[in-house]
Amino acid sequence: MTTFPLAARATEVAARATELSKVYGQGETQVVALDRVTVDFEQARFTAIMGPSGSGKSTLMHCVAGLDSFSSGSVRIGDTELGALKDKQLTRLRRDKIGFIFQAFNLLPTLSALENITLPMDIAGRKPDKEWLNRVIDMVGLSGRLSHRPSQLSGGQQQRVAVARALASQPEIIFGDEPTGNLDSRSGAEVLGFLRNSVREMGQTVVMVTHDPVAAAYADRVVFLADGRIVDEMREPSADAVLDRMKRFDVKGRTS
Ligand SMILES: Nc1ncnc2c1ncn2[C@@H]1O[C@H](COP(=O)(O)OP(=O)(O)O)[C@@H](O)[C@H]1O
Ligand SMILES: [Mg+2]
């Protein structure tokens, strides 16, 4: 077998949407949230999905992550076609292969930080890899807070628990929808730094929806959505470059 170690790895695809469309409603109230979107999310890379409000960012993430159905086209996570799965299989795929971080931290109030972190694996009946778990907990700086309940933690700390929870099972891909949307800029920067480190140091794949150019600049690549279509992309983004690109969208989201 011919191998192209680095070149091949750099372009391996963790998830792919092909001609993906999502239409809400019918007739006059119909909304085309995604209009034949084709996009790859590369393995061990940090990709940001940017675009004006209503451009379809959350819809794209939810469809690719198997959280929402789509109208046409196809979605692949690794080698698995989501369209071919029954509900139970989809649930299992989400549980075993995908990590989620949402704007609301979604922690269980009665559980400790550590119990929240291991909850998805507990539900799946899987034992966490102790060494990995410790590494993740160390990275997000929660070692001294593991027995705290969410109410005893700041917003930034709670989102660090959610980041650790997503990383703990070493999922094939982590999806975040505005993961820093509820955080002050300092806590947000910390969480984004942890996500970036998980990609750089642990080879994690991360796809993050954001409308914030500063957050997008933590990614390796930004794809821009407008009116349910991919209209541009940028590698090695800076916040200024992303902001400049965003200014070229008018209020309706179209490119000028
Ligand atoms: N459940 C829904 N029912 C009807 N329309 C929806 C629904 N969810 C989203 N939309 C519409 O789809 C479009 C894309 O929404 P969304 O993906 O949430 O955008 P973004 O995350 O970029 O702000 C918007 O026009 C929105 O109003
Ligand atoms: Mg959204």
PDB file of C-alpha atoms and ligand atoms in Angstrom:
ATOM      1  CA  MET A   1       0.000   0.000   0.000  1.00  0.00           C
ATOM      2  CA  THR A   2       1.286   3.445  -0.833  1.00  0.00           C
ATOM      3  CA  THR A   3       1.197   5.772   2.131  1.00  0.00           C
ATOM      4  CA  PHE A   4       1.338   9.530   2.261  1.00  0.00           C
ATOM      5  CA  PRO A   5       1.525   9.874   6.029  1.00  0.00           C
ATOM      6  CA  LEU A   6       1.361  13.596   6.694  1.00  0.00           C
ATOM      7  CA  ALA A   7      -0.306  14.759   3.516  1.00  0.00           C
ATOM      8  CA  ALA A   8      -2.994  12.113   3.787  1.00  0.00           C
ATOM      9  CA  ARG A   9      -3.649  12.770   7.457  1.00  0.00           C
ATOM     10  CA  ALA A  10      -3.973  16.475   6.968  1.00  0.00           C
ATOM     11  CA  THR A  11      -6.938  16.006   4.676  1.00  0.00           C
ATOM     12  CA  GLU A  12      -8.715  13.093   6.311  1.00  0.00           C
ATOM     13  CA  VAL A  13     -12.344  13.943   6.718  1.00  0.00           C
ATOM     14  CA  ALA A  14     -14.066  13.574  10.087  1.00  0.00           C
ATOM     15  CA  ALA A  15     -17.469  14.671   8.790  1.00  0.00           C
ATOM     16  CA  ARG A  16     -18.877  15.692   5.455  1.00  0.00           C
ATOM     17  CA  ALA A  17     -22.110  17.238   4.228  1.00  0.00           C
ATOM     18  CA  THR A  18     -22.946  16.793   0.560  1.00  0.00           C
ATOM     19  CA  GLU A  19     -25.649  18.869  -1.155  1.00  0.00           C
ATOM     20  CA  LEU A  20     -27.308  19.163   2.232  1.00  0.00           C
ATOM     21  CA  SER A  21     -30.628  20.992   2.314  1.00  0.00           C
ATOM     22  CA  LYS A  22     -32.994  21.696   5.164  1.00  0.00           C
ATOM     23  CA  VAL A  23     -36.392  23.289   4.631  1.00  0.00           C
ATOM     24  CA  TYR A  24     -38.618  24.321   7.532  1.00  0.00           C
ATOM     25  CA  GLY A  25     -42.371  24.633   7.061  1.00  0.00           C
ATOM     26  CA  GLN A  26     -44.403  24.579   3.872  1.00  0.00           C
ATOM     27  CA  GLY A  27     -45.844  26.888   1.251  1.00  0.00           C
ATOM     28  CA  GLU A  28     -45.711  30.576   2.084  1.00  0.00           C
ATOM     29  CA  THR A  29     -44.063  30.070   5.463  1.00  0.00           C
ATOM     30  CA  GLN A  30     -41.349  27.831   4.022  1.00  0.00           C
ATOM     31  CA  VAL A  31     -37.798  28.680   5.083  1.00  0.00           C
ATOM     32  CA  VAL A  32     -34.804  27.227   3.283  1.00  0.00           C
ATOM     33  CA  ALA A  33     -32.351  27.085   6.185  1.00  0.00           C
ATOM     34  CA  LEU A  34     -29.717  25.117   4.238  1.00  0.00           C
ATOM     35  CA  ASP A  35     -29.450  25.254   0.467  1.00  0.00           C
ATOM     36  CA  ARG A  36     -27.330  22.429  -0.984  1.00  0.00           C
ATOM     37  CA  VAL A  37     -24.386  22.824   1.360  1.00  0.00           C
ATOM     38  CA  THR A  38     -21.286  20.774   0.619  1.00  0.00           C
ATOM     39  CA  VAL A  39     -18.505  20.988   3.186  1.00  0.00           C
ATOM     40  CA  ASP A  40     -15.762  18.829   4.722  1.00  0.00           C
ATOM     41  CA  PHE A  41     -14.634  18.985   8.323  1.00  0.00           C
ATOM     42  CA  GLU A  42     -11.059  17.733   8.573  1.00  0.00           C
ATOM     43  CA  GLN A  43      -9.761  15.438  11.250  1.00  0.00           C
ATOM     44  CA  ALA A  44      -7.629  16.898  14.047  1.00  0.00           C
ATOM     45  CA  ARG A  45      -8.554  20.398  12.933  1.00  0.00           C
ATOM     46  CA  PHE A  46     -10.522  23.195  14.528  1.00  0.00           C
ATOM     47  CA  THR A  47     -13.159  24.523  12.121  1.00  0.00           C
ATOM     48  CA  ALA A  48     -15.405  27.491  12.843  1.00  0.00           C
ATOM     49  CA  ILE A  49     -18.746  28.040  11.114  1.00  0.00           C
ATOM     50  CA  MET A  50     -19.389  31.779  10.845  1.00  0.00           C
ATOM     51  CA  GLY A  51     -22.183  33.811   9.387  1.00  0.00           C
ATOM     52  CA  PRO A  52     -24.849  36.381  10.193  1.00  0.00           C
ATOM     53  CA  SER A  53     -27.737  35.514  12.488  1.00  0.00           C
ATOM     54  CA  GLY A  54     -30.221  33.279  10.669  1.00  0.00           C
ATOM     55  CA  SER A  55     -27.683  32.160   8.038  1.00  0.00           C
ATOM     56  CA  GLY A  56     -28.129  28.493   9.001  1.00  0.00           C
ATOM     57  CA  LYS A  57     -25.130  27.877  11.271  1.00  0.00           C
ATOM     58  CA  SER A  58     -27.005  26.022  14.007  1.00  0.00           C
ATOM     59  CA  THR A  59     -29.065  24.109  11.462  1.00  0.00           C
ATOM     60  CA  LEU A  60     -25.909  22.960   9.678  1.00  0.00           C
ATOM     61  CA  MET A  61     -24.301  21.849  12.924  1.00  0.00           C
ATOM     62  CA  HIS A  62     -27.427  20.074  14.134  1.00  0.00           C
ATOM     63  CA  CYS A  63     -27.869  18.219  10.840  1.00  0.00           C
ATOM     64  CA  VAL A  64     -24.222  17.156  10.619  1.00  0.00           C
ATOM     65  CA  ALA A  65     -24.201  16.090  14.275  1.00  0.00           C
ATOM     66  CA  GLY A  66     -27.279  13.915  13.854  1.00  0.00           C
ATOM     67  CA  LEU A  67     -29.399  16.092  16.145  1.00  0.00           C
ATOM     68  CA  ASP A  68     -31.818  17.119  13.425  1.00  0.00           C
ATOM     69  CA  SER A  69     -33.197  15.549  10.251  1.00  0.00           C
ATOM     70  CA  PHE A  70     -32.490  17.085   6.846  1.00  0.00           C
ATOM     71  CA  SER A  71     -34.605  17.454   3.730  1.00  0.00           C
ATOM     72  CA  SER A  72     -32.159  16.204   1.101  1.00  0.00           C
ATOM     73  CA  GLY A  73     -28.494  15.510   0.507  1.00  0.00           C
ATOM     74  CA  SER A  74     -26.265  13.389   2.723  1.00  0.00           C
ATOM     75  CA  VAL A  75     -24.152  13.576   5.858  1.00  0.00           C
ATOM     76  CA  ARG A  76     -21.248  11.364   6.821  1.00  0.00           C
ATOM     77  CA  ILE A  77     -19.532  11.045  10.204  1.00  0.00           C
ATOM     78  CA  GLY A  78     -16.340   9.096   9.558  1.00  0.00           C
ATOM     79  CA  ASP A  79     -17.503   6.297   7.263  1.00  0.00           C
ATOM     80  CA  THR A  80     -21.084   6.306   8.517  1.00  0.00           C
ATOM     81  CA  GLU A  81     -23.892   7.755   6.400  1.00  0.00           C
ATOM     82  CA  LEU A  82     -26.385   9.293   8.831  1.00  0.00           C
ATOM     83  CA  GLY A  83     -29.285   8.981   6.393  1.00  0.00           C
ATOM     84  CA  ALA A  84     -28.957   5.201   6.465  1.00  0.00           C
ATOM     85  CA  LEU A  85     -29.339   4.950  10.246  1.00  0.00           C
ATOM     86  CA  LYS A  86     -32.438   4.097  12.243  1.00  0.00           C
ATOM     87  CA  ASP A  87     -33.228   6.295  15.257  1.00  0.00           C
ATOM     88  CA  LYS A  88     -31.605   3.899  17.725  1.00  0.00           C
ATOM     89  CA  GLN A  89     -28.427   3.654  15.666  1.00  0.00           C
ATOM     90  CA  LEU A  90     -28.300   7.433  15.366  1.00  0.00           C
ATOM     91  CA  THR A  91     -28.657   7.794  19.128  1.00  0.00           C
ATOM     92  CA  ARG A  92     -25.826   5.341  19.637  1.00  0.00           C
ATOM     93  CA  LEU A  93     -23.604   7.115  17.113  1.00  0.00           C
ATOM     94  CA  ARG A  94     -24.207  10.449  18.854  1.00  0.00           C
ATOM     95  CA  ARG A  95     -23.455   8.893  22.211  1.00  0.00           C
ATOM     96  CA  ASP A  96     -20.326   7.003  21.162  1.00  0.00           C
ATOM     97  CA  LYS A  97     -18.708   9.191  18.536  1.00  0.00           C
ATOM     98  CA  ILE A  98     -19.746  12.782  19.125  1.00  0.00           C
ATOM     99  CA  GLY A  99     -19.159  15.306  21.885  1.00  0.00           C
ATOM    100  CA  PHE A 100     -21.375  18.357  22.310  1.00  0.00           C
ATOM    101  CA  ILE A 101     -20.856  21.761  23.875  1.00  0.00           C
ATOM    102  CA  PHE A 102     -23.762  24.183  23.838  1.00  0.00           C
ATOM    103  CA  GLN A 103     -24.187  27.806  24.792  1.00  0.00           C
ATOM    104  CA  ALA A 104     -26.158  26.734  27.856  1.00  0.00           C
ATOM    105  CA  PHE A 105     -23.805  24.513  29.795  1.00  0.00           C
ATOM    106  CA  ASN A 106     -26.381  21.718  30.204  1.00  0.00           C
ATOM    107  CA  LEU A 107     -24.934  20.323  33.408  1.00  0.00           C
ATOM    108  CA  LEU A 108     -27.012  18.324  35.875  1.00  0.00           C
ATOM    109  CA  PRO A 109     -27.328  20.439  39.036  1.00  0.00           C
ATOM    110  CA  THR A 110     -27.382  17.524  41.477  1.00  0.00           C
ATOM    111  CA  LEU A 111     -24.159  15.971  40.191  1.00  0.00           C
ATOM    112  CA  SER A 112     -20.597  17.011  41.020  1.00  0.00           C
ATOM    113  CA  ALA A 113     -18.294  18.364  38.329  1.00  0.00           C
ATOM    114  CA  LEU A 114     -16.603  14.966  38.023  1.00  0.00           C
ATOM    115  CA  GLU A 115     -19.929  13.122  37.834  1.00  0.00           C
ATOM    116  CA  ASN A 116     -21.072  15.507  35.118  1.00  0.00           C
ATOM    117  CA  ILE A 117     -17.877  14.901  33.175  1.00  0.00           C
ATOM    118  CA  THR A 118     -18.237  11.127  33.228  1.00  0.00           C
ATOM    119  CA  LEU A 119     -22.046  11.034  32.905  1.00  0.00           C
ATOM    120  CA  PRO A 120     -22.215  10.267  29.148  1.00  0.00           C
ATOM    121  CA  MET A 121     -19.811   7.370  29.606  1.00  0.00           C
ATOM    122  CA  ASP A 122     -21.682   6.154  32.685  1.00  0.00           C
ATOM    123  CA  ILE A 123     -24.890   6.122  30.669  1.00  0.00           C
ATOM    124  CA  ALA A 124     -23.137   4.224  27.889  1.00  0.00           C
ATOM    125  CA  GLY A 125     -21.740   1.759  30.438  1.00  0.00           C
ATOM    126  CA  ARG A 126     -18.190   2.631  29.483  1.00  0.00           C
ATOM    127  CA  LYS A 127     -15.294   3.014  31.866  1.00  0.00           C
ATOM    128  CA  PRO A 128     -13.376   6.237  31.384  1.00  0.00           C
ATOM    129  CA  ASP A 129      -9.674   5.887  30.621  1.00  0.00           C
ATOM    130  CA  LYS A 130      -8.272   7.223  33.928  1.00  0.00           C
ATOM    131  CA  GLU A 131      -5.085   8.610  32.453  1.00  0.00           C
ATOM    132  CA  TRP A 132      -6.925  10.403  29.683  1.00  0.00           C
ATOM    133  CA  LEU A 133      -9.551  11.717  32.080  1.00  0.00           C
ATOM    134  CA  ASN A 134      -6.876  13.159  34.348  1.00  0.00           C
ATOM    135  CA  ARG A 135      -5.171  14.776  31.399  1.00  0.00           C
ATOM    136  CA  VAL A 136      -8.410  16.389  30.269  1.00  0.00           C
ATOM    137  CA  ILE A 137      -9.275  17.577  33.792  1.00  0.00           C
ATOM    138  CA  ASP A 138      -5.759  18.985  34.191  1.00  0.00           C
ATOM    139  CA  MET A 139      -5.943  20.757  30.871  1.00  0.00           C
ATOM    140  CA  VAL A 140      -9.156  22.570  31.733  1.00  0.00           C
ATOM    141  CA  GLY A 141      -7.839  23.358  35.226  1.00  0.00           C
ATOM    142  CA  LEU A 142     -10.609  21.660  37.187  1.00  0.00           C
ATOM    143  CA  SER A 143      -8.513  19.411  39.418  1.00  0.00           C
ATOM    144  CA  GLY A 144      -9.399  21.349  42.567  1.00  0.00           C
ATOM    145  CA  ARG A 145     -13.105  21.649  41.743  1.00  0.00           C
ATOM    146  CA  LEU A 146     -14.181  18.095  40.985  1.00  0.00           C
ATOM    147  CA  SER A 147     -16.532  17.662  43.933  1.00  0.00           C
ATOM    148  CA  HIS A 148     -18.237  21.031  43.388  1.00  0.00           C
ATOM    149  CA  ARG A 149     -21.820  21.199  42.127  1.00  0.00           C
ATOM    150  CA  PRO A 150     -22.497  23.409  39.083  1.00  0.00           C
ATOM    151  CA  SER A 151     -24.118  26.060  41.337  1.00  0.00           C
ATOM    152  CA  GLN A 152     -20.808  26.336  43.192  1.00  0.00           C
ATOM    153  CA  LEU A 153     -18.915  27.068  39.990  1.00  0.00           C
ATOM    154  CA  SER A 154     -18.640  30.223  37.883  1.00  0.00           C
ATOM    155  CA  GLY A 155     -20.020  30.256  34.346  1.00  0.00           C
ATOM    156  CA  GLY A 156     -16.529  29.836  32.945  1.00  0.00           C
ATOM    157  CA  GLN A 157     -15.852  26.871  35.221  1.00  0.00           C
ATOM    158  CA  GLN A 158     -19.179  25.292  34.303  1.00  0.00           C
ATOM    159  CA  GLN A 159     -18.353  25.530  30.622  1.00  0.00           C
ATOM    160  CA  ARG A 160     -14.941  23.992  31.362  1.00  0.00           C
ATOM    161  CA  VAL A 161     -16.838  21.053  32.869  1.00  0.00           C
ATOM    162  CA  ALA A 162     -18.836  20.836  29.643  1.00  0.00           C
ATOM    163  CA  VAL A 163     -15.616  20.928  27.594  1.00  0.00           C
ATOM    164  CA  ALA A 164     -14.106  18.166  29.747  1.00  0.00           C
ATOM    165  CA  ARG A 165     -17.322  16.150  29.414  1.00  0.00           C
ATOM    166  CA  ALA A 166     -17.134  16.432  25.624  1.00  0.00           C
ATOM    167  CA  LEU A 167     -13.451  15.452  25.551  1.00  0.00           C
ATOM    168  CA  ALA A 168     -13.618  12.672  28.148  1.00  0.00           C
ATOM    169  CA  SER A 169     -14.815   9.903  25.855  1.00  0.00           C
ATOM    170  CA  GLN A 170     -12.340  10.831  23.087  1.00  0.00           C
ATOM    171  CA  PRO A 171     -15.120  11.320  20.540  1.00  0.00           C
ATOM    172  CA  GLU A 172     -14.390  11.346  16.823  1.00  0.00           C
ATOM    173  CA  ILE A 173     -15.671  14.884  16.641  1.00  0.00           C
ATOM    174  CA  ILE A 174     -16.816  17.621  19.010  1.00  0.00           C
ATOM    175  CA  PHE A 175     -19.512  20.075  17.950  1.00  0.00           C
ATOM    176  CA  GLY A 176     -19.990  23.368  19.759  1.00  0.00           C
ATOM    177  CA  ASP A 177     -22.835  25.823  19.144  1.00  0.00           C
ATOM    178  CA  GLU A 178     -21.759  29.261  20.405  1.00  0.00           C
ATOM    179  CA  PRO A 179     -19.908  27.587  23.310  1.00  0.00           C
ATOM    180  CA  THR A 180     -18.673  30.922  24.617  1.00  0.00           C
ATOM    181  CA  GLY A 181     -21.942  32.789  24.021  1.00  0.00           C
ATOM    182  CA  ASN A 182     -22.769  32.997  27.732  1.00  0.00           C
ATOM    183  CA  LEU A 183     -19.257  33.751  28.973  1.00  0.00           C
ATOM    184  CA  ASP A 184     -17.378  36.980  29.661  1.00  0.00           C
ATOM    185  CA  SER A 185     -14.496  37.555  27.283  1.00  0.00           C
ATOM    186  CA  ARG A 186     -11.826  36.229  29.642  1.00  0.00           C
ATOM    187  CA  SER A 187     -13.635  32.965  30.442  1.00  0.00           C
ATOM    188  CA  GLY A 188     -14.524  32.672  26.779  1.00  0.00           C
ATOM    189  CA  ALA A 189     -10.873  33.006  25.795  1.00  0.00           C
ATOM    190  CA  GLU A 190      -9.967  30.259  28.270  1.00  0.00           C
ATOM    191  CA  VAL A 191     -12.559  27.852  26.918  1.00  0.00           C
ATOM    192  CA  LEU A 192     -11.495  28.590  23.330  1.00  0.00           C
ATOM    193  CA  GLY A 193      -7.871  28.051  24.325  1.00  0.00           C
ATOM    194  CA  PHE A 194      -8.764  24.627  25.766  1.00  0.00           C
ATOM    195  CA  LEU A 195     -10.606  23.673  22.601  1.00  0.00           C
ATOM    196  CA  ARG A 196      -7.633  24.748  20.502  1.00  0.00           C
ATOM    197  CA  ASN A 197      -5.234  22.823  22.760  1.00  0.00           C
ATOM    198  CA  SER A 198      -7.356  19.708  22.477  1.00  0.00           C
ATOM    199  CA  VAL A 199      -6.897  19.919  18.706  1.00  0.00           C
ATOM    200  CA  ARG A 200      -3.186  20.788  18.744  1.00  0.00           C
ATOM    201  CA  GLU A 201      -2.076  18.499  21.560  1.00  0.00           C
ATOM    202  CA  MET A 202      -4.606  15.684  21.542  1.00  0.00           C
ATOM    203  CA  GLY A 203      -5.575  15.531  17.881  1.00  0.00           C
ATOM    204  CA  GLN A 204      -9.229  16.185  18.683  1.00  0.00           C
ATOM    205  CA  THR A 205     -11.521  17.317  15.849  1.00  0.00           C
ATOM    206  CA  VAL A 206     -13.639  20.342  16.717  1.00  0.00           C
ATOM    207  CA  VAL A 207     -16.375  22.114  14.761  1.00  0.00           C
ATOM    208  CA  MET A 208     -17.693  25.294  16.370  1.00  0.00           C
ATOM    209  CA  VAL A 209     -20.547  27.571  15.395  1.00  0.00           C
ATOM    210  CA  THR A 210     -19.971  31.192  16.319  1.00  0.00           C
ATOM    211  CA  HIS A 211     -20.896  34.691  15.204  1.00  0.00           C
ATOM    212  CA  ASP A 212     -17.885  36.170  17.022  1.00  0.00           C
ATOM    213  CA  PRO A 213     -14.779  36.939  14.901  1.00  0.00           C
ATOM    214  CA  VAL A 214     -12.544  36.729  17.988  1.00  0.00           C
ATOM    215  CA  ALA A 215     -13.802  33.202  18.737  1.00  0.00           C
ATOM    216  CA  ALA A 216     -13.471  32.186  15.080  1.00  0.00           C
ATOM    217  CA  ALA A 217      -9.823  33.274  15.102  1.00  0.00           C
ATOM    218  CA  TYR A 218      -9.018  30.364  17.440  1.00  0.00           C
ATOM    219  CA  ALA A 219      -9.909  27.964  14.629  1.00  0.00           C
ATOM    220  CA  ASP A 220      -7.623  26.632  11.893  1.00  0.00           C
ATOM    221  CA  ARG A 221     -10.255  27.356   9.294  1.00  0.00           C
ATOM    222  CA  VAL A 222     -13.448  29.347   9.048  1.00  0.00           C
ATOM    223  CA  VAL A 223     -16.315  28.555   6.684  1.00  0.00           C
ATOM    224  CA  PHE A 224     -18.775  31.378   6.059  1.00  0.00           C
ATOM    225  CA  LEU A 225     -22.497  30.798   5.652  1.00  0.00           C
ATOM    226  CA  ALA A 226     -24.998  33.270   4.238  1.00  0.00           C
ATOM    227  CA  ASP A 227     -28.624  32.503   3.423  1.00  0.00           C
ATOM    228  CA  GLY A 228     -28.052  28.795   3.962  1.00  0.00           C
ATOM    229  CA  ARG A 229     -25.095  28.561   1.598  1.00  0.00           C
ATOM    230  CA  ILE A 230     -21.343  28.342   2.055  1.00  0.00           C
ATOM    231  CA  VAL A 231     -20.070  31.538   0.510  1.00  0.00           C
ATOM    232  CA  ASP A 232     -16.411  31.587   1.511  1.00  0.00           C
ATOM    233  CA  GLU A 233     -13.727  30.035   3.655  1.00  0.00           C
ATOM    234  CA  MET A 234     -10.511  31.188   5.288  1.00  0.00           C
ATOM    235  CA  ARG A 235      -7.461  29.307   6.595  1.00  0.00           C
ATOM    236  CA  GLU A 236      -5.395  30.524   9.558  1.00  0.00           C
ATOM    237  CA  PRO A 237      -7.918  33.267  10.288  1.00  0.00           C
ATOM    238  CA  SER A 238      -7.206  36.374  12.316  1.00  0.00           C
ATOM    239  CA  ALA A 239     -10.022  38.190  14.120  1.00  0.00           C
ATOM    240  CA  ASP A 240      -9.464  41.260  11.924  1.00  0.00           C
ATOM    241  CA  ALA A 241      -9.636  39.273   8.695  1.00  0.00           C
ATOM    242  CA  VAL A 242     -12.812  37.504   9.833  1.00  0.00           C
ATOM    243  CA  LEU A 243     -14.372  40.803  10.902  1.00  0.00           C
ATOM    244  CA  ASP A 244     -13.509  42.361   7.530  1.00  0.00           C
ATOM    245  CA  ARG A 245     -15.101  39.416   5.739  1.00  0.00           C
ATOM    246  CA  MET A 246     -18.226  39.662   7.897  1.00  0.00           C
ATOM    247  CA  LYS A 247     -18.591  43.367   7.061  1.00  0.00           C
ATOM    248  CA  ARG A 248     -19.101  42.401   3.439  1.00  0.00           C
ATOM    249  CA  PHE A 249     -22.376  40.676   4.340  1.00  0.00           C
ATOM    250  CA  ASP A 250     -25.276  43.084   4.163  1.00  0.00           C
ATOM    251  CA  VAL A 251     -28.203  42.940   6.584  1.00  0.00           C
ATOM    252  CA  LYS A 252     -29.949  40.232   4.607  1.00  0.00           C
ATOM    253  CA  GLY A 253     -26.843  38.132   4.799  1.00  0.00           C
ATOM    254  CA  ARG A 254     -25.977  38.214   1.117  1.00  0.00           C
ATOM    255  CA  THR A 255     -22.465  38.952  -0.029  1.00  0.00           C
ATOM    256  CA  SER A 256     -22.004  42.403  -1.464  1.00  0.00           C
TER     257      SER A 256
HETATM  258  N1  LIG B   1     -37.474  25.075  14.092  1.00  0.00           N
HETATM  259  C1  LIG B   1     -37.535  25.989  13.098  1.00  0.00           C
HETATM  260  N2  LIG B   1     -38.674  26.239  12.429  1.00  0.00           N
HETATM  261  C2  LIG B   1     -38.722  27.133  11.435  1.00  0.00           C
HETATM  262  N3  LIG B   1     -37.668  27.854  11.015  1.00  0.00           N
HETATM  263  C3  LIG B   1     -36.497  27.664  11.654  1.00  0.00           C
HETATM  264  C4  LIG B   1     -36.354  26.730  12.717  1.00  0.00           C
HETATM  265  N4  LIG B   1     -35.064  26.744  13.143  1.00  0.00           N
HETATM  266  C5  LIG B   1     -34.441  27.658  12.383  1.00  0.00           C
HETATM  267  N5  LIG B   1     -35.279  28.203  11.484  1.00  0.00           N
HETATM  268  C6  LIG B   1     -34.945  29.208  10.457  1.00  0.00           C
HETATM  269  O1  LIG B   1     -33.876  28.713   9.681  1.00  0.00           O
HETATM  270  C7  LIG B   1     -32.938  29.747   9.394  1.00  0.00           C
HETATM  271  C8  LIG B   1     -31.560  29.356   9.922  1.00  0.00           C
HETATM  272  O2  LIG B   1     -31.609  29.322  11.353  1.00  0.00           O
HETATM  273  P1  LIG B   1     -30.349  28.947  12.256  1.00  0.00           P
HETATM  274  O3  LIG B   1     -29.709  27.737  11.722  1.00  0.00           O
HETATM  275  O4  LIG B   1     -30.805  28.925  13.671  1.00  0.00           O
HETATM  276  O5  LIG B   1     -29.400  30.214  11.991  1.00  0.00           O
HETATM  277  P2  LIG B   1     -28.104  30.710  12.809  1.00  0.00           P
HETATM  278  O6  LIG B   1     -27.703  29.649  13.759  1.00  0.00           O
HETATM  279  O7  LIG B   1     -27.096  31.017  11.761  1.00  0.00           O
HETATM  280  O8  LIG B   1     -28.535  31.975  13.510  1.00  0.00           O
HETATM  281  C9  LIG B   1     -33.502  31.014   9.994  1.00  0.00           C
HETATM  282  O9  LIG B   1     -34.215  31.702   8.996  1.00  0.00           O
HETATM  283  C10 LIG B   1     -34.428  30.504  11.077  1.00  0.00           C
HETATM  284  O10 LIG B   1     -35.456  31.401  11.319  1.00  0.00           O
HETATM  285 MG    MG B   2     -27.548  29.627  15.911  1.00  0.00          MG
END
